[in-house]
XYZ file of C-alpha atoms in Angstrom:
421
model
C 0.000 0.000 0.000
C 1.393 3.390 -0.971
C 1.258 4.949 2.477
C 0.547 8.414 3.429
C 2.222 11.309 5.164
C -0.990 12.042 6.864
C -2.640 15.243 7.910
C -6.190 15.470 6.832
C -9.294 17.212 8.037
C -12.669 16.687 6.472
C -16.178 15.848 7.342
C -14.932 13.916 10.338
C -17.784 12.318 12.136
C -16.538 11.370 15.543
C -16.525 8.473 17.903
C -14.884 10.147 20.806
C -13.988 8.732 24.151
C -13.303 11.247 26.859
C -13.233 12.346 30.397
C -13.226 16.088 29.813
C -11.780 18.816 31.956
C -13.061 22.366 31.895
C -9.504 23.670 31.612
C -6.884 23.377 28.928
C -5.571 19.895 29.642
C -6.044 16.643 31.416
C -3.753 17.558 34.268
C -1.229 15.454 36.139
C -2.047 11.788 36.240
C -4.228 11.896 33.150
C -2.056 9.310 31.398
C -2.688 6.866 34.232
C -6.251 7.954 34.873
C -9.021 5.365 34.716
C -12.744 5.795 35.051
C -15.839 6.770 33.091
C -15.392 8.367 29.691
C -17.778 9.871 27.171
C -17.988 8.799 23.546
C -19.140 10.947 20.667
C -20.487 8.966 17.742
C -20.640 9.887 14.094
C -23.973 10.904 12.618
C -23.501 8.173 10.019
C -26.289 5.706 10.720
C -24.176 2.606 10.257
C -21.316 3.965 12.364
C -23.733 4.936 15.127
C -25.026 1.372 15.271
C -21.476 -0.008 15.334
C -20.360 2.455 17.997
C -23.298 1.717 20.261
C -22.610 -2.007 20.009
C -18.915 -1.518 20.859
C -19.808 0.677 23.835
C -22.347 -1.857 25.079
C -19.816 -4.677 24.835
C -17.169 -2.644 26.667
C -19.522 -1.539 29.447
C -20.590 -5.115 30.137
C -17.032 -5.936 31.235
C -15.915 -2.570 32.635
C -18.511 -1.304 35.134
C -15.993 1.098 36.707
C -14.868 2.530 33.358
C -18.217 3.115 31.763
C -18.419 4.675 28.317
C -21.359 6.983 27.644
C -22.208 7.540 24.000
C -23.536 10.597 22.194
C -23.137 12.049 18.719
C -20.616 14.775 18.075
C -22.155 18.198 18.788
C -23.803 19.841 15.820
C -21.855 22.504 13.992
C -20.762 23.626 10.567
C -18.190 20.821 10.591
C -16.819 18.232 12.969
C -13.386 19.844 12.759
C -14.668 23.231 13.824
C -16.501 21.673 16.752
C -13.396 19.785 17.838
C -11.106 22.796 17.395
C -13.429 24.863 19.541
C -13.468 22.139 22.184
C -9.656 22.076 22.268
C -9.633 25.836 22.787
C -12.178 25.577 25.578
C -10.392 22.652 27.225
C -13.429 20.419 26.785
C -12.209 18.212 23.973
C -12.986 14.510 24.150
C -10.481 11.722 24.665
C -10.781 9.984 21.329
C -12.154 11.206 18.050
C -12.864 8.555 15.462
C -12.959 9.803 11.869
C -10.201 12.387 12.152
C -9.296 13.062 8.546
C -5.542 13.272 8.756
C -5.340 17.071 7.675
C -6.643 18.138 11.062
C -3.814 16.480 12.930
C -0.976 18.910 12.275
C -3.113 21.869 13.320
C -4.301 20.181 16.477
C -0.755 19.155 17.382
C 0.295 22.780 16.983
C -2.659 23.788 19.137
C -1.443 21.445 21.875
C -4.626 19.426 21.748
C -3.415 15.906 20.966
C -1.766 13.176 23.018
C 1.221 11.345 21.551
C -0.079 7.775 21.421
C 3.517 6.559 21.358
C 3.671 7.463 25.049
C 0.890 5.023 25.917
C 1.965 1.558 27.014
C 2.704 -0.431 23.864
C 1.349 2.435 21.762
C 3.763 2.413 18.842
C 3.837 -1.383 18.675
C 0.051 -1.621 18.617
C -0.317 0.983 15.878
C 2.412 -0.611 13.766
C 1.270 -4.201 14.202
C -2.308 -3.323 13.320
C -1.651 -1.032 10.371
C 1.647 -2.148 8.900
C 3.395 0.707 7.065
C 2.128 3.552 9.226
C 5.171 5.828 9.458
C 3.377 8.135 7.048
C 0.916 8.936 9.821
C 3.604 10.088 12.240
C 4.115 13.793 12.952
C 7.708 14.604 13.892
C 8.199 10.912 14.532
C 5.278 10.696 16.970
C 1.897 9.059 16.563
C -0.815 11.592 17.295
C -3.254 9.413 15.393
C -4.039 5.756 14.867
C -4.880 5.012 11.218
C -8.374 3.571 11.476
C -10.255 3.204 8.182
C -10.143 4.168 4.537
C -12.655 4.822 1.803
C -10.560 4.527 -1.360
C -12.043 6.738 -4.045
C -13.211 5.032 -7.243
C -15.626 5.911 -10.037
C -19.123 4.785 -9.058
C -21.562 4.639 -11.952
C -25.206 3.947 -12.739
C -25.274 0.739 -14.787
C -28.686 1.463 -16.289
C -27.602 4.880 -17.574
C -24.417 3.387 -18.997
C -26.368 0.736 -20.854
C -28.821 3.310 -22.199
C -25.864 5.300 -23.529
C -24.440 2.268 -25.305
C -21.670 1.638 -22.774
C -21.117 -1.904 -21.510
C -22.018 -1.622 -17.796
C -19.963 -4.683 -16.919
C -16.853 -3.552 -18.794
C -17.024 0.181 -19.584
C -13.505 0.398 -21.037
C -13.139 3.979 -19.776
C -9.709 3.760 -18.193
C -7.998 6.374 -20.395
C -8.821 10.076 -20.493
C -9.868 9.837 -24.135
C -12.134 6.865 -23.485
C -13.572 8.453 -20.355
C -14.422 11.606 -22.254
C -15.913 9.626 -25.131
C -18.127 7.691 -22.729
C -19.115 10.901 -20.943
C -20.200 12.494 -24.217
C -22.338 9.444 -25.008
C -24.012 9.721 -21.618
C -24.962 13.371 -22.087
C -26.034 12.756 -25.695
C -28.356 10.026 -24.392
C -30.261 12.649 -22.406
C -28.645 12.523 -18.941
C -28.038 15.995 -17.524
C -24.395 15.304 -16.668
C -21.869 12.544 -17.069
C -20.240 13.206 -13.692
C -21.032 15.870 -11.118
C -18.203 16.701 -8.711
C -19.218 19.296 -6.152
C -18.186 22.676 -7.613
C -18.265 24.354 -4.197
C -15.290 26.023 -2.548
C -14.645 23.928 0.566
C -10.975 23.090 1.072
C -11.631 19.354 0.936
C -13.401 19.276 -2.423
C -10.173 18.613 -4.400
C -10.108 15.224 -2.716
C -13.106 14.232 -4.837
C -12.205 15.644 -8.227
C -8.613 16.725 -8.908
C -6.634 14.831 -6.278
C -7.602 11.179 -6.921
C -6.738 11.612 -10.594
C -3.530 13.464 -9.761
C -2.406 10.643 -7.470
C -3.237 8.137 -10.190
C -1.440 10.128 -12.908
C 1.702 10.561 -10.781
C 1.760 7.108 -9.161
C 1.151 8.648 -5.751
C 2.822 12.058 -5.736
C 1.138 14.135 -3.039
C 0.186 17.800 -3.147
C 3.350 18.720 -1.232
C 6.583 16.745 -1.058
C 9.847 17.815 0.554
C 8.250 21.079 1.581
C 7.254 22.134 -1.943
C 4.022 21.986 -3.930
C 4.154 19.460 -6.755
C 1.157 20.464 -8.859
C 2.816 23.039 -11.139
C 3.953 20.250 -13.419
C 3.071 18.458 -16.628
C 0.983 15.953 -14.647
C -0.855 18.700 -12.787
C -1.561 20.372 -16.101
C -2.762 17.140 -17.730
C -5.223 16.398 -14.928
C -6.468 19.994 -14.792
C -7.027 20.178 -18.542
C -8.931 16.897 -18.398
C -11.332 18.294 -15.817
C -11.545 21.637 -17.623
C -12.848 19.806 -20.683
C -15.780 18.483 -18.655
C -16.881 21.973 -17.717
C -16.223 23.475 -21.146
C -18.288 20.776 -22.856
C -20.939 20.858 -20.118
C -20.360 17.203 -19.281
C -20.198 18.330 -15.646
C -22.225 21.245 -14.226
C -20.472 24.135 -12.503
C -23.333 24.684 -10.111
C -24.151 22.584 -7.054
C -26.788 19.862 -7.248
C -29.970 20.532 -5.322
C -30.498 16.855 -4.563
C -28.632 13.549 -4.712
C -27.802 13.565 -8.401
C -27.045 9.827 -8.516
C -30.391 8.893 -6.977
C -32.214 11.465 -9.088
C -30.625 10.107 -12.275
C -29.262 13.524 -13.247
C -25.699 12.213 -13.302
C -24.285 8.858 -14.295
C -21.077 8.917 -12.264
C -19.480 10.199 -9.101
C -16.175 9.779 -7.301
C -16.870 7.979 -4.046
C -15.711 5.369 -1.584
C -17.462 2.268 -0.276
C -19.380 4.383 2.237
C -21.681 5.325 -0.657
C -22.784 1.787 -1.499
C -25.563 1.550 1.143
C -26.922 4.907 -0.018
C -27.905 3.422 -3.375
C -28.718 -0.146 -2.403
C -32.438 0.392 -3.002
C -32.319 3.004 -5.768
C -29.412 2.550 -8.176
C -27.662 -0.490 -9.609
C -24.094 0.740 -9.276
C -20.821 -0.405 -10.760
C -17.274 0.604 -9.930
C -14.102 1.242 -11.867
C -10.708 2.761 -11.026
C -10.152 6.448 -11.681
C -8.829 7.023 -15.210
C -5.309 7.998 -16.205
C -4.087 9.576 -19.405
C -2.553 6.287 -20.540
C -4.987 3.829 -18.954
C -2.418 2.225 -16.682
C -3.349 -0.834 -14.676
C -3.911 -0.686 -10.918
C -3.740 3.103 -10.485
C -3.269 4.695 -7.090
C -6.137 6.758 -5.727
C -7.002 8.951 -2.755
C -7.407 6.884 0.411
C -9.876 9.222 2.119
C -8.561 7.691 5.321
C -9.697 8.552 8.811
C -7.772 8.145 12.031
C -8.400 8.131 15.756
C -6.727 10.763 17.923
C -6.616 11.254 21.689
C -7.033 14.739 23.127
C -5.099 16.270 25.992
C -8.236 17.417 27.821
C -8.987 13.777 28.591
C -8.812 13.006 32.324
C -8.866 9.218 32.006
C -6.357 8.546 29.270
C -5.525 5.011 30.415
C -9.153 3.990 30.008
C -9.355 5.837 26.690
C -6.306 3.950 25.404
C -7.743 0.582 26.431
C -11.060 1.468 24.809
C -9.244 2.565 21.653
C -7.511 -0.806 21.413
C -10.771 -2.627 22.154
C -12.603 -0.716 19.417
C -9.881 -1.342 16.814
C -9.268 -5.025 17.540
C -9.635 -7.733 14.901
C -13.149 -8.482 16.159
C -14.233 -4.847 16.373
C -12.806 -4.089 12.943
C -14.738 -7.030 11.548
C -17.919 -5.723 13.128
C -17.159 -2.278 11.710
C -16.692 -3.723 8.223
C -19.950 -5.649 8.529
C -21.863 -2.596 9.741
C -20.467 0.040 7.382
C -18.642 -1.544 4.446
C -15.726 0.798 5.112
C -12.210 -0.627 5.055
C -10.362 -1.022 8.377
C -6.750 0.019 7.880
C -5.074 -3.175 8.974
C -2.781 -5.677 7.359
C -4.220 -8.739 5.626
C -7.672 -7.218 5.231
C -9.095 -9.578 2.624
C -7.657 -12.637 4.342
C -8.858 -11.597 7.786
C -12.427 -11.077 6.571
C -12.636 -13.475 3.650
C -16.192 -14.538 4.507
C -17.393 -10.941 4.406
C -15.928 -10.236 0.999
C -17.232 -13.518 -0.340
C -20.730 -12.554 0.759
C -20.410 -8.903 -0.340
C -18.727 -8.858 -3.757
C -19.502 -5.158 -4.338
C -16.878 -4.325 -1.734
C -14.080 -6.453 -3.159
C -12.997 -3.764 -5.631
C -12.586 -1.303 -2.775
C -10.680 -3.783 -0.626
C -8.292 -4.363 -3.509
C -8.049 -0.635 -4.220
C -7.238 -0.034 -0.542
C -3.847 -1.599 -1.227
C -3.108 1.172 -3.750
C -3.774 4.493 -2.101
C -2.075 7.688 -1.031
C -3.359 10.516 1.111
C -2.873 14.142 1.987
C 0.592 15.336 3.018
C 1.424 16.099 6.638
C 2.233 19.792 6.353
C 1.885 23.020 8.334
C -1.247 25.031 7.546
C -2.744 22.050 5.773
C -6.288 23.342 5.573
C -5.132 26.741 4.367
C -2.956 25.117 1.708
C -5.828 23.037 0.388
C -8.094 26.091 0.438
C -5.554 28.069 -1.583
C -5.430 25.256 -4.110
C -9.213 24.973 -4.288
C -9.675 28.682 -4.871
C -7.237 28.702 -7.789
C -8.561 25.427 -9.228
C -12.153 26.644 -9.090
C -11.320 29.892 -10.852
C -9.469 28.226 -13.711
C -10.941 24.760 -14.109
C -14.560 25.020 -12.981
C -15.325 28.608 -14.020
C -12.675 29.314 -16.685
C -11.679 32.695 -15.281
C -7.920 32.196 -15.569
C -5.548 29.984 -17.484
C -4.469 26.543 -16.325
C -0.834 27.671 -16.299
C -1.577 30.725 -14.144
C -3.653 28.758 -11.655
C -0.990 26.086 -11.212
C 1.755 28.685 -10.760
C -0.317 30.756 -8.327
C -1.503 27.742 -6.336
C 2.020 26.349 -5.990
C 3.355 29.712 -4.844
C 0.638 30.154 -2.229
C 1.044 26.601 -0.954
C 4.819 26.964 -0.709
C 4.412 30.145 1.360
C 1.926 28.502 3.709
C 4.031 25.384 4.206
C 7.110 27.492 4.944
C 5.415 29.409 7.782
């Protein structure tokens, strides 16, 4: 698996275990503290069910270290809610679904516990996840890699067939073939071939530009060795590919007002296995790897991974660590896979859960793709860097207000300045 210098922050639903203090930190003895902790669960229905089951199982055997579950507090985003809690000194012990871009900022804020300092911490993280050095910040594990949702092209088989595309073998692995198929789809009467969100949030590149950029470059991240990589021939190739979609109106440059896949107004989207249950009753979906200019086999894609982090406000860190291990064990990961279809980030995934994948063939492609992923880079000012990229990309690619060359040059310059701060 092409592993990841992690640092990501997006729509991070949370399963959070915590004994919270009202001050800035857990205080002396927090690392050895045991006792009741609170758990914040994601608002994802399947994850809520999984989390409640894990909490119930834990509580049955730990009456003096009871976990109380609730969903993460409502807000504009999970990250904003968590950042505010760190500032107030009321952050939880464990947040599940930390998208690795949040980590560097929270480390800088002093909000995260180095899991390497917990008893057996580094060994547990390494033995579970394998090549996890990419998730270390300054050589320390402020996160445990938990799950991934490798991004692939999800498509509506019925709309493909109506457009004259073989739904079982679309043959759309090159840019030229992908564009040809997209034109057939729109010519058949579908409003759009693919409909990436054209909105300005910093994380939107992870679901249009970035998966294809990782595939085109065999895993080159947005920033490597302290410098932006996108002002390059590969960055230009990917950007021009997407620009063609907007120029030819194969993809709209306004936001959808509903679920375009369910509504049948688009034939494709970039998504991970989390999306499969959403369409189980409405759309017969197929999956294929993201395209590359030359149609290479087994391309790398964006992992869309999520981690678990422990927060310094936690009073009972010893209990939180034991609960973290309990909730990421082989058994718990298997239950998570069964409940959500999302891929636990552990070695030997398909072998460990062979029965599941045999019974759920739709997920096999994602399990195999999970071995070929990369993620966001672990960099200072990560969110700001992605926002700078998104702003330039939107102007040039989605709305055609500047040239591809200017946007790549400007984005790289802004990112380099932010990373150097």
